[in-house]
Structures are given as structure tokens and as C-alpha cells.
Short mmCIF file of C-alpha atoms in Angstrom, two decimals:
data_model
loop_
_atom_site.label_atom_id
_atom_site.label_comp_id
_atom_site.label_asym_id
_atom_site.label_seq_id
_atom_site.Cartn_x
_atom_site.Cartn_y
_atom_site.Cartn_z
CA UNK A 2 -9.19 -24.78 1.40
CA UNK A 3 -9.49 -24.00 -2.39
CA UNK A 4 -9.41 -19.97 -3.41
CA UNK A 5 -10.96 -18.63 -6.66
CA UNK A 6 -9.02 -15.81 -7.75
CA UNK A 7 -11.47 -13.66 -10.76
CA UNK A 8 -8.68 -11.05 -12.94
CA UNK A 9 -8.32 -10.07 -16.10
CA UNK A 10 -5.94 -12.64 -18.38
CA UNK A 11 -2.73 -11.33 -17.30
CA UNK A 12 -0.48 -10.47 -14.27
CA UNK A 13 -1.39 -7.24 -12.87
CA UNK A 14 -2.46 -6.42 -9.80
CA UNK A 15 -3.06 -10.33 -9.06
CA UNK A 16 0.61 -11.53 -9.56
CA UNK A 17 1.33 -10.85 -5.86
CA UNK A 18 -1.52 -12.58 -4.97
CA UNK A 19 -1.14 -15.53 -6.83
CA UNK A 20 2.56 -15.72 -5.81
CA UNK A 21 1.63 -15.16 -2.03
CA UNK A 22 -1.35 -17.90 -2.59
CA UNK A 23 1.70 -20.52 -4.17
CA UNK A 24 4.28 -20.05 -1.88
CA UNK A 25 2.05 -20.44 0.90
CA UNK A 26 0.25 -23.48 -0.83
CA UNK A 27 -2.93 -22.71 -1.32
CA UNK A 28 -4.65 -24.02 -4.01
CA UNK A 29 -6.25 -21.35 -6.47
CA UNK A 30 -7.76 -21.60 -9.59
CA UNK A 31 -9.16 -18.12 -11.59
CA UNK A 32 -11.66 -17.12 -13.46
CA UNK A 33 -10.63 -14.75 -16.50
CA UNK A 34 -12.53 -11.39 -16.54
CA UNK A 35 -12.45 -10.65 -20.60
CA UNK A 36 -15.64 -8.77 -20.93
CA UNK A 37 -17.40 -5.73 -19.51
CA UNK A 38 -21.09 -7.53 -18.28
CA UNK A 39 -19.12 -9.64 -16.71
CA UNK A 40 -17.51 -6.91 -14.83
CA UNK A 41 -20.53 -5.06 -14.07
CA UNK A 42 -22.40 -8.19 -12.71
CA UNK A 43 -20.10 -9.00 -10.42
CA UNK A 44 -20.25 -4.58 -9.39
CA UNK A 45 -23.92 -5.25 -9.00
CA UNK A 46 -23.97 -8.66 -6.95
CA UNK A 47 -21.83 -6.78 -4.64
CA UNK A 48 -18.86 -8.83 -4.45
CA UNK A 49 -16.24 -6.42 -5.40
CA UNK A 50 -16.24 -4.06 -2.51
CA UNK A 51 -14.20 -1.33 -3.73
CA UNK A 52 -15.72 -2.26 -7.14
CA UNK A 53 -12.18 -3.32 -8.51
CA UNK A 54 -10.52 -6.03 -9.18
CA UNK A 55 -8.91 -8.54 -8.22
CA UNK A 56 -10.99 -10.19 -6.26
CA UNK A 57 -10.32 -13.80 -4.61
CA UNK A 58 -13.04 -16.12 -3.11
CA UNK A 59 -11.92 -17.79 -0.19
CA UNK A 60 -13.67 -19.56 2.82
CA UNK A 61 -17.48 -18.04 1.82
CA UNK A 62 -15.57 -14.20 1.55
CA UNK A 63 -14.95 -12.15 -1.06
CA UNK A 64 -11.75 -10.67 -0.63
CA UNK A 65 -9.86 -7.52 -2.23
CA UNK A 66 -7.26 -5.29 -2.22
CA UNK A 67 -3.74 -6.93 -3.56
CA UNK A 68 -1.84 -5.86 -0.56
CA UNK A 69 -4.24 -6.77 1.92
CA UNK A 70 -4.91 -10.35 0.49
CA UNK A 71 -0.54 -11.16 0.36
CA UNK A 72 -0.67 -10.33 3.68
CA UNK A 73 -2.94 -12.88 4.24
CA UNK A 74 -2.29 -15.66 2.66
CA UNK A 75 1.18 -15.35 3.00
CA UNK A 76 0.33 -15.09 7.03
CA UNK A 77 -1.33 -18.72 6.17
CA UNK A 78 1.77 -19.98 4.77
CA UNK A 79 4.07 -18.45 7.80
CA UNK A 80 5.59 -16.14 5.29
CA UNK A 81 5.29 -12.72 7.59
CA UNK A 82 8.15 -13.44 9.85
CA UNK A 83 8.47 -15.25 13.09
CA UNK A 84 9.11 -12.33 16.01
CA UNK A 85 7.59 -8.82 15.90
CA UNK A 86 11.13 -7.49 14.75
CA UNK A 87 11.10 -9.61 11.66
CA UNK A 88 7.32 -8.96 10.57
CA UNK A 89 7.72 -5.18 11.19
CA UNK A 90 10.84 -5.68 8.64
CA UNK A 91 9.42 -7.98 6.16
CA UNK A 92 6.46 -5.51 6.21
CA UNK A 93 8.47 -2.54 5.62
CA UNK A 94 10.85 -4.48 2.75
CA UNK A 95 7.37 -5.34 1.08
CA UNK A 96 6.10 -2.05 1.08
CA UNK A 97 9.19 -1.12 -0.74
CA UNK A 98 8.84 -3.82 -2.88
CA UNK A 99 5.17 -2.18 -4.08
CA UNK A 100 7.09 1.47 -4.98
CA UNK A 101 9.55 -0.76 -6.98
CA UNK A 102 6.76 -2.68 -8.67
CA UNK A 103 4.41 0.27 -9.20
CA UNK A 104 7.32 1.31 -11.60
CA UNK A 105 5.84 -1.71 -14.41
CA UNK A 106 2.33 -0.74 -13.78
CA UNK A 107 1.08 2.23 -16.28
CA UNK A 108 1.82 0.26 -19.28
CA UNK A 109 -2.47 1.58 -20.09
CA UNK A 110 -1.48 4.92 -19.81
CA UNK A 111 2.26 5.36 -21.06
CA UNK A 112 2.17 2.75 -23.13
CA UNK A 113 4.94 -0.35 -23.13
CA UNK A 114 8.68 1.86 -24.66
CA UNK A 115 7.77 4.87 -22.20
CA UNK A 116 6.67 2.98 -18.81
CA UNK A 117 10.33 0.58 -19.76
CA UNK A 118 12.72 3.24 -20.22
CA UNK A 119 11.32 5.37 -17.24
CA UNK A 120 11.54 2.15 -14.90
CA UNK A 121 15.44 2.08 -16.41
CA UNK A 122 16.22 5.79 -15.86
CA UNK A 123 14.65 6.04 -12.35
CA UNK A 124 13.22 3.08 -9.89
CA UNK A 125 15.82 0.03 -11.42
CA UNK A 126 18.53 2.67 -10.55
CA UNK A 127 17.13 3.41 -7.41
CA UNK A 128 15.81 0.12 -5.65
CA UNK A 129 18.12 -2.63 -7.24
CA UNK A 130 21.02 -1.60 -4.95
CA UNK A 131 19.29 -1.14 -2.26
CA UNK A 132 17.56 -4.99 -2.23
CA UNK A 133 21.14 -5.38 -3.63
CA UNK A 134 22.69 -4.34 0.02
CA UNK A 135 20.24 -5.63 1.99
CA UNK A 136 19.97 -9.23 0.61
CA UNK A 137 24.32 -8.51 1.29
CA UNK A 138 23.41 -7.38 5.22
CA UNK A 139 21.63 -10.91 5.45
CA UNK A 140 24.52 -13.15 4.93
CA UNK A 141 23.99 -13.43 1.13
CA UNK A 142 21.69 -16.68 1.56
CA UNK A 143 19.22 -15.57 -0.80
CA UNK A 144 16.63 -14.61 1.31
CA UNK A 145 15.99 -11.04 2.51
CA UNK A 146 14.75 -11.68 6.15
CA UNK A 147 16.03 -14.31 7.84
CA UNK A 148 17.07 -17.62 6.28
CA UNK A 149 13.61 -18.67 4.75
CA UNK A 150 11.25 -16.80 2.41
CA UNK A 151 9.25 -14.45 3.59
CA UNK A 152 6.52 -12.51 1.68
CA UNK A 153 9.44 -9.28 0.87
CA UNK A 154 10.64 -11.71 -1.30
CA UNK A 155 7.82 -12.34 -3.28
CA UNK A 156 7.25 -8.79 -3.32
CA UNK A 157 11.25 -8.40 -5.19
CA UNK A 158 10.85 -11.94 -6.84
CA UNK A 159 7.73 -9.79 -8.57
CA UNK A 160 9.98 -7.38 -9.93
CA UNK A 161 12.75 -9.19 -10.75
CA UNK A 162 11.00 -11.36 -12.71
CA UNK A 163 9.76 -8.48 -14.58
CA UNK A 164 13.14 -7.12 -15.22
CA UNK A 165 14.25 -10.68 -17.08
CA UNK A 166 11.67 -10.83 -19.10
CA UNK A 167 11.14 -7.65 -20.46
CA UNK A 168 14.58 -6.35 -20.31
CA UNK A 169 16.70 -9.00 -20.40
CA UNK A 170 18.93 -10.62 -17.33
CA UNK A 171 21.72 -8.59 -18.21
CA UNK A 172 20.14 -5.41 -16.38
CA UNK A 173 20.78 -7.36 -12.78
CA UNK A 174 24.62 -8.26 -13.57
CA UNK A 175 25.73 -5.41 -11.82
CA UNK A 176 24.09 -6.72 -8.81
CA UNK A 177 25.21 -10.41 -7.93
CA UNK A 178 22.98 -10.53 -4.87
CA UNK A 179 19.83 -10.41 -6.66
CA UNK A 180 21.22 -12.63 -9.12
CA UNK A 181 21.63 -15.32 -6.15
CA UNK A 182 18.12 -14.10 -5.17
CA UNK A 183 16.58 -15.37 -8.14
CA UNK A 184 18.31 -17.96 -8.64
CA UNK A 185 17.29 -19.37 -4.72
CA UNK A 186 13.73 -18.32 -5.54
CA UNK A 187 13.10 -20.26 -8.75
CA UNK A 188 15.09 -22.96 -7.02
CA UNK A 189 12.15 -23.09 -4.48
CA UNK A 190 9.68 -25.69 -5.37
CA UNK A 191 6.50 -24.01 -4.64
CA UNK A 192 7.87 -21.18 -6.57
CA UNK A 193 9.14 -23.05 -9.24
CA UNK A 194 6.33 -25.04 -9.56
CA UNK A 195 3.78 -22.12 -9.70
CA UNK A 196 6.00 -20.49 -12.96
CA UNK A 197 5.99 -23.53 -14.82
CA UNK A 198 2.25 -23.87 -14.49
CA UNK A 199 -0.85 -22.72 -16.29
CA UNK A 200 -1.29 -20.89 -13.35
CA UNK A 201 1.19 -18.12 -13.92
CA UNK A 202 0.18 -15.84 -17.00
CA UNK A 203 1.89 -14.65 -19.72
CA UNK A 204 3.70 -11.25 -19.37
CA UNK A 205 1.67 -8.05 -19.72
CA UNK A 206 1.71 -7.29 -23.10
CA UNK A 207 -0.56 -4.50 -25.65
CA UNK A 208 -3.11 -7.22 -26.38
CA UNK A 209 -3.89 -7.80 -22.39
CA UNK A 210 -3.55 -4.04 -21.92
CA UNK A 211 -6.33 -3.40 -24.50
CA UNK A 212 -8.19 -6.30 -22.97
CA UNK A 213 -8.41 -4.97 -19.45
CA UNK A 214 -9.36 -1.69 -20.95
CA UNK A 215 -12.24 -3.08 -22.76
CA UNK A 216 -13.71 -4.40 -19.53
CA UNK A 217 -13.26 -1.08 -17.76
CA UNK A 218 -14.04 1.65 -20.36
CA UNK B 19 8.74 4.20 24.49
CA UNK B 20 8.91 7.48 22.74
CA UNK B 21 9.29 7.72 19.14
CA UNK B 22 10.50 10.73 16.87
CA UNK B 23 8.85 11.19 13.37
CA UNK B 24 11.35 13.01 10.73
CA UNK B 25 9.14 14.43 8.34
CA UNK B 26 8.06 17.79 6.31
CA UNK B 27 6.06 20.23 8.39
CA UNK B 28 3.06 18.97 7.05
CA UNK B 29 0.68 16.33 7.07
CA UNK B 30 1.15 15.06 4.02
CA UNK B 31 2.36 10.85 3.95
CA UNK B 32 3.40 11.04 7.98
CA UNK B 33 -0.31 12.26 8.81
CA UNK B 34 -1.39 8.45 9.02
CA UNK B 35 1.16 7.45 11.07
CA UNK B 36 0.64 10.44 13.52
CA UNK B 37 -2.71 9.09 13.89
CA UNK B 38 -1.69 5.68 14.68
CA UNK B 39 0.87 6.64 17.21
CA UNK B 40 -1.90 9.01 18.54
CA UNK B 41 -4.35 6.51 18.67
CA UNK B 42 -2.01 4.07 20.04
CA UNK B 43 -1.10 6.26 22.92
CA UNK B 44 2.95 5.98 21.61
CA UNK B 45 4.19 9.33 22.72
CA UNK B 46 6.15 11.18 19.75
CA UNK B 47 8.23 14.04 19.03
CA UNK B 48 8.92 15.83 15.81
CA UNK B 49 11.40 16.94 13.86
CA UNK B 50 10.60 19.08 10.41
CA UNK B 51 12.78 18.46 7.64
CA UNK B 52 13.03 22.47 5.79
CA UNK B 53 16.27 22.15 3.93
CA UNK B 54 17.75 19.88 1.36
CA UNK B 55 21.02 19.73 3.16
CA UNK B 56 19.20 18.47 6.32
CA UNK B 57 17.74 15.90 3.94
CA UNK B 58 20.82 14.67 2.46
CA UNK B 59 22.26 14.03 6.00
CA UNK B 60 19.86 11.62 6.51
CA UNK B 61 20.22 10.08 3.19
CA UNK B 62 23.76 9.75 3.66
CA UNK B 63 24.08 8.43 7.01
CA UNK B 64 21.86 5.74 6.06
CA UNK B 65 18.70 6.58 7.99
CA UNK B 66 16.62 6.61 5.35
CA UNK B 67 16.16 2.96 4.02
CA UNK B 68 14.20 3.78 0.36
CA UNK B 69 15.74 7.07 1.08
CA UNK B 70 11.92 8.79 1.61
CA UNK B 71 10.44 10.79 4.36
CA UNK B 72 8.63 9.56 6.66
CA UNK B 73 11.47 8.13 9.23
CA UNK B 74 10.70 7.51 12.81
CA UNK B 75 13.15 6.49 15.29
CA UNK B 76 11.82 3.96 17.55
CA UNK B 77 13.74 1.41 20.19
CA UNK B 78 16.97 2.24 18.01
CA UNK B 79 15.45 1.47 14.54
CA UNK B 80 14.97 3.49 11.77
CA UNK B 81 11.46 2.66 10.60
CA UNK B 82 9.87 3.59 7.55
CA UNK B 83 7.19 3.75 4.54
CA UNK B 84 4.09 4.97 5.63
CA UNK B 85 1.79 1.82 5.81
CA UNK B 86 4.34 -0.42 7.41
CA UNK B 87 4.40 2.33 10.26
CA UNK B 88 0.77 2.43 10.74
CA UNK B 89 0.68 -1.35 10.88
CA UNK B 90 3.07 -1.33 13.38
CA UNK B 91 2.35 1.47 15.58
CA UNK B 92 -1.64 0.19 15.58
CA UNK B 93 -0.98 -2.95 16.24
CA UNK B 94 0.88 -2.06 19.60
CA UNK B 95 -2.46 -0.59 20.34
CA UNK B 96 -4.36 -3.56 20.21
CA UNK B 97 -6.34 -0.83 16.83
CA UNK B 98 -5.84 -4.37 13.92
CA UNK B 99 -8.55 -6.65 15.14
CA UNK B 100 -8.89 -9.29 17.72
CA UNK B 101 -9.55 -12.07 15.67
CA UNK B 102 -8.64 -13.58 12.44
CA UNK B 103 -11.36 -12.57 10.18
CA UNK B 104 -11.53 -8.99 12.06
CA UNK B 105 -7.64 -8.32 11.24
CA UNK B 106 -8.23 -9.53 7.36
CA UNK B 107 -11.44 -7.37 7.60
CA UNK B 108 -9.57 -4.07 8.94
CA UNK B 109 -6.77 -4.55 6.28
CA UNK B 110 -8.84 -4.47 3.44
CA UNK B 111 -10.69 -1.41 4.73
CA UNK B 112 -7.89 0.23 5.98
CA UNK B 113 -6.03 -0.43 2.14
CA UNK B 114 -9.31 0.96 0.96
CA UNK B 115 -8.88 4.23 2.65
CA UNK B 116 -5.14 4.58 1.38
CA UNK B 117 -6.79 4.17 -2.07
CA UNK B 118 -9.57 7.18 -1.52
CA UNK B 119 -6.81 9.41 0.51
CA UNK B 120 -4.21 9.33 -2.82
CA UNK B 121 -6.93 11.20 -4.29
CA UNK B 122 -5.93 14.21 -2.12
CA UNK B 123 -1.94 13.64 -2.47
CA UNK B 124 -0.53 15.14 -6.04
CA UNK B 125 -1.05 18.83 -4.83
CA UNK B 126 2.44 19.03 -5.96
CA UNK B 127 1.65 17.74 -9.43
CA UNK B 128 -1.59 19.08 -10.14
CA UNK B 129 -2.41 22.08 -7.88
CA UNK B 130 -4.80 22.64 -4.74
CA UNK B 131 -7.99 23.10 -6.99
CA UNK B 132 -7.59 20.46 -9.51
CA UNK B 133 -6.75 17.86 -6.60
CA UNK B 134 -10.16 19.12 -5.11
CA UNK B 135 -12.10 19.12 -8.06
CA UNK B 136 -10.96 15.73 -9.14
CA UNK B 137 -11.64 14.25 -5.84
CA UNK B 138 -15.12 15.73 -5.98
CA UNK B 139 -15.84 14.64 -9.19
CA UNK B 140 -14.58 10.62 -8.44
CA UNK B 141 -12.92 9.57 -5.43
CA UNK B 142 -15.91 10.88 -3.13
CA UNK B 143 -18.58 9.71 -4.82
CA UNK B 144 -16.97 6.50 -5.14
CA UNK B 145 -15.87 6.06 -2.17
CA UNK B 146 -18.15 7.55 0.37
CA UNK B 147 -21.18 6.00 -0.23
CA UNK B 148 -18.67 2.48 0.52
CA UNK B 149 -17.89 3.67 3.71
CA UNK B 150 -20.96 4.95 4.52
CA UNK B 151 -22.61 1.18 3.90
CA UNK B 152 -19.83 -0.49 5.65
CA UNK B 153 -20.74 1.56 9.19
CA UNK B 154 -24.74 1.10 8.75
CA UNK B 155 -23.70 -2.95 8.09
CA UNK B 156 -21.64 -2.51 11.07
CA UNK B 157 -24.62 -1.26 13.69
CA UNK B 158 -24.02 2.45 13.18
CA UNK B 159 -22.08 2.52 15.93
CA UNK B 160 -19.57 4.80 14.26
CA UNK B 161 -16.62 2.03 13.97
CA UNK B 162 -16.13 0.25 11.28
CA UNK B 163 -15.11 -3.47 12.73
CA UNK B 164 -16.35 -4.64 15.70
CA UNK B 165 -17.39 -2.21 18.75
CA UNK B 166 -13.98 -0.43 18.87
CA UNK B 167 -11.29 1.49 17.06
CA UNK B 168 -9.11 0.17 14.57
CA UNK B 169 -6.82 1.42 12.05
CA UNK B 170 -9.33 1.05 8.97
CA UNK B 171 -11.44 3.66 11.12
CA UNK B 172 -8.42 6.26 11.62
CA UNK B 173 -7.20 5.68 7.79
CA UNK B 174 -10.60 6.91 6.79
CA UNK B 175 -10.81 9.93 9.46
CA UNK B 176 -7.79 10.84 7.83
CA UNK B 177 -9.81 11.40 4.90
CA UNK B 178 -12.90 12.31 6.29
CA UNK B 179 -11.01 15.37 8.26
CA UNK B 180 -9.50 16.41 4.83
CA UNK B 181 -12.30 16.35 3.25
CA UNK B 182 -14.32 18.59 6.24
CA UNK B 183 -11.34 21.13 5.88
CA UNK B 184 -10.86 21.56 2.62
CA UNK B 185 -14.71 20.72 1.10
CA UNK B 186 -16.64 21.66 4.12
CA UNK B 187 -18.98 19.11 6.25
CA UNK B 188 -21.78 19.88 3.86
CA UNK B 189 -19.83 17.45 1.64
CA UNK B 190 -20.65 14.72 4.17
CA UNK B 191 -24.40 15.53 4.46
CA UNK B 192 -25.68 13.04 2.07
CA UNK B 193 -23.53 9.99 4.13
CA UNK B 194 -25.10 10.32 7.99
CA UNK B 195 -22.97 7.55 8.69
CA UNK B 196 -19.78 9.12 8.06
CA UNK B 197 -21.21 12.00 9.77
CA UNK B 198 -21.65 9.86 13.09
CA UNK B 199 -18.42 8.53 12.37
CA UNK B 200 -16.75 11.42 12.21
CA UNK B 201 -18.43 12.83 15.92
CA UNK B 202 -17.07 9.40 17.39
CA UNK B 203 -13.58 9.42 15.82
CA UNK B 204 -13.79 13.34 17.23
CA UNK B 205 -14.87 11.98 20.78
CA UNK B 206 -12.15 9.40 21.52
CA UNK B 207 -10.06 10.79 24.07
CA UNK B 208 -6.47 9.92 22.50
CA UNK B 209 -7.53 11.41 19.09
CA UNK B 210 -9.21 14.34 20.32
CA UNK B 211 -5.72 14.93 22.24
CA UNK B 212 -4.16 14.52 18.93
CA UNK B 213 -6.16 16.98 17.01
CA UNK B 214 -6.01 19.62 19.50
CA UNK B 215 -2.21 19.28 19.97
CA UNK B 216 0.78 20.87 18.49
CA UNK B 217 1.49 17.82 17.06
CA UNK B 218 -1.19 17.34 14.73
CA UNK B 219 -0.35 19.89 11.89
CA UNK B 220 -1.68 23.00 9.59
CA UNK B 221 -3.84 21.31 6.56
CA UNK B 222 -1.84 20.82 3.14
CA UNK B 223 -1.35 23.97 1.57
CA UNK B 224 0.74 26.17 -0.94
CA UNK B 225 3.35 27.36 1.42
CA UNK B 226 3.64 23.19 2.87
CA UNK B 227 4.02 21.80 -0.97
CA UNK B 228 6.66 24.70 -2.16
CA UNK B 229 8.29 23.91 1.32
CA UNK B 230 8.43 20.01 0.31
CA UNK B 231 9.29 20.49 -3.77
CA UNK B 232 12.57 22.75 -1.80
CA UNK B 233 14.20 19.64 -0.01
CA UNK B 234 13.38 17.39 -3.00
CA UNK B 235 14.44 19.06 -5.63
#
């Protein structure tokens, strides 16, 4: 079954979405959200329930809430863990993940320097050894659960990602696990194929910031 | 099984998953975390994965961040849907109601009355009138999903009873359905229990956040 994912032109709050929807293999396509009518139809036909975005269309439903739609479509894909001990700790890992991630997120309000250096100083310093350990505690196979990806990875691989690109790859040398991390994840083909695609947007920048805030303000 | 929850002695992030271990009929102890030193214990013998508050100890695990927990603990009450499309359905409204409670979180940050006033001026008119239309589309029944209690319903009594406390029920007069909501939530024998207990504790205030900024900082 085919999803249509509606977001602004950029990652956001849909990367975990569209990461969960990939690795799970379900095929999305999306609908770019540049301009504020657009926005405020969609309010008024009532398909934005919380009256945010992003919103996917799946099966007849309108779906929302990032978190909420991982968790499903990464349940699709058999990426929540296979006993009730692994879900519970692929849940909790994931939720971590989202504290870690919500470190990249005010780029609108702090602009790109401030929101970089803070993620530096505080949350890189803080969560990379941790993930750092516990990717260790699992036998170093690249995956944090288990020995197949699970939807805490795609929460880190988020991150991570984030980290190279902005950054540089030099800020996870001091910790070789996550190193192997990304390197299994971009090694798996779902993955893999999903970042070399259209699919996969370019990297938040000023010009999508000021975008997004044209639709909302 | 009975669980112990390591948190402040306040309501505060652990409040959520009182209520699901409440509602889940998980009997729980507490222990209040007043001084740094009792904090950094934890910290350093490893209890605290992300090294935050709430913990609770449960089966031998250390379990922790706030959502995960609530998951957990509700789904061993049968409280996250029965079906497919009623578990997707809870877990957006649930995520929903973590949105609209953040409103009443930064007391730290901001102060009791601009937390209040802000909430008054967005959060509850955004967000009540959702919740309100999501019970009458239900039956009025005063659930949310289905003809039972689930954890979307207890994430938004969380709110609901914050908002009676703090604001006063007149607050709620222009949303009957939240208003028959809240008498059913009130009438369920496990969370009645709760809220009449010892467990359930003193709303946010002053003394709570100077009590909470002491261990942290």
C-alpha cells in the first residue's frame, strides 16, 4: 500500500517518518507544503488533526504525529522488536533518540551557529557515549537491539546523520561504535537506497527555515 | 509485580506514568529524590540510562523516559487498543495530549503565572476544542477510542486535572465533552483509587520546582 507523506521541502519533523516508512518498505511519495493557502486548506478540510504537520495519507487515514506514525510503520516493517523485553527497549532507546534529536530542531528560533554549538556543548556530549556504550553492550554488531535494525536505530541513524553533515565526521571519532553504526546502517539497502534517492531532502538549511515559516506565520 | 518509581516529590514528568500504573492496576511504591547527592548515586551506579528522572524498577530492570513507561505499563493493562487501527488511533491521541500537557511543564523556566497565562492564551484553545470533537465523534461516552479506557484518555486527564486545579472547571465549561469526560475518568474505580491515594501527589508548585532546580543544579 502506497503512503502520501504532505511536509514542508525539507527534513524536519518528517525525516523519522520517511526513514521508518523506507526501512520498513513502504512506498511513499510527498507532497511539498511551500505556501500558506495550502496550509490552511488542508486546516479547514480537516485532515490535519492537531492542525500540524506532517501529515501522511495511508490506507483512506490521515495520520499525524511523527512519533506515533514511526511507531507504526516501523511495526509494519517488524522494526519494534520481537519479545516484549526487546520492544519495551527499542521503545525506550527511541525515546532517547527524540531528546538527542530535539537538540537540531530550533534552527527557526536560534538560528543555524547558536542551535550547532549548543548541540556541541551539551546533548553530542551527553548522548553520543551513551549510544556509544550501548551499541558496545550489544556485541558491537552495529545494531542497538538485537542483531537486526530496529526502529532505535533509525531514531540514532537520524542524528548521526545530522552530525556528518553539518559538523563534519570527525565529531564521532571519539566514538568507534557509532562509527560502525553508521557505517552498518548506510550499508543497509533499504537505507541506503532511501539516501541516495529523491526521496530524502536536502539538509535543513536558512532558505527551508524561512520557507516553513512563511507557511506558518 | 510491584514496581518502584524514583522520582521528585512531584508530579511533574512521572505523573503520566503514575496514571498508567494506576490505571493498569500495577501496584507501586515511591521513592522522592530531595538531594543532589541522592541523585548522583543513581547516576553513578548506572540506574539512570539518559541519566533523567523518572526511573522505575520493575522485574529487575531499570526502566525509563516517560512515554516509553506509559506505553509499557498501559499496555499490560490491556489501556492501547484491541485492534490495529484502535492502537494507531490511541497513539496519535495519546502523542497529542503529551503535546497540550508541555504547555504546563517550564514552570521552572518561566514561572507559575506565565506557564498559566500562556497555556490560556494557546494550548487550551487549541487544543480543547480537539478533544472535545474527538469524544462527541466517539458517542459521548466519555472515552476517547472505543467503549473503554485507554492511555490517550488518561494522557489527557492528566491535563484536564491540571487544568481544573490550577484554572478552575469553569475553564472547561465551554467543552461539555471534556466535562463528561472528566466525571468518567473521575468514576473509574482504579483511578479514583489513584487520586484519592497517597500516591497521587500535591499539584506543581513553587516549593516542588525550587525542590527539583536543588538536585539538578
Amino acid at each position: 500500500m502506497s503512503a502520501v507523506l504532505y511536509y514542508f521541502d525539507g527534513r524536519g519533523k518528517a525525516e523519522i517518518v520517511r526513514l521508518a516508512m523506507a526501512a520498513a518498505n513502504i512506498p511513499f511519495t510527498q507532497e511539498f507544503v511551500r505556501e500558506k493557502k495550502q496550509f490552511e486548506t488542508m486546516r479547514a478540510e480537516g485532515k490535519l488533526l492537531f492542525g500540524q504537520l506532517p501529515m501522511v495519507e495511508y490506507e483512506g487515514h490521515h495520520l499525524v504525529q511523527s512519533g506515533s506514525m514511526a511507531r507504526f510503520f516501523a511495526e509494519q516493517g517488524g522494526l519494534i522488536g520481537s519479545n516484549e523485553e526487546e520492544k519495551l527497549k527499542i521503545d525506550i532507546l527511541f525515546e532517547g533518540t527524540r531528546d538527542f534529536n530535539s537538540a537540531f530542531m530550533p534552527y527557526g528560533f536560534l538560528g543555524f551557529k547558536e542551535v550547532l554549538d549548543n548541540a556541541k556543548a551539551t546533548a553530542m556530549p551527553r548522548y553520543l557515549p551513551i549510544y556509544n556504550f550501548i551499541l558496545s553492550r550489544n556485541g558491537s554488531n552495529g545494531y542497538m537491539v538485537g542483531s537486526k535494525l530496529s526502529l532505535a536505530d533509525l531514531g540514532l541513524l537520524e542524528v548521526v546523520l545530522t552530525i556528518e553533515e553539518l559538523l563534519g565526521e570527525e565529531e564521532l571519532k571519539p566514538y568507534p561504535e557509532v562509527q560502525n553504526f553508521l557505517k552498518t546502517m548506510k550499508s543497509n539497502e533499504q537505507i541506503s537506497k532511501y539516501l541516495n534517492s529523491d526521496l530524502r531532502r536536502k539538509k535543513n538549511d536558512e532558505k527551508y527555515v524561512n520557507e516553513v515559516k512563511g507557511v506558518l506565520y
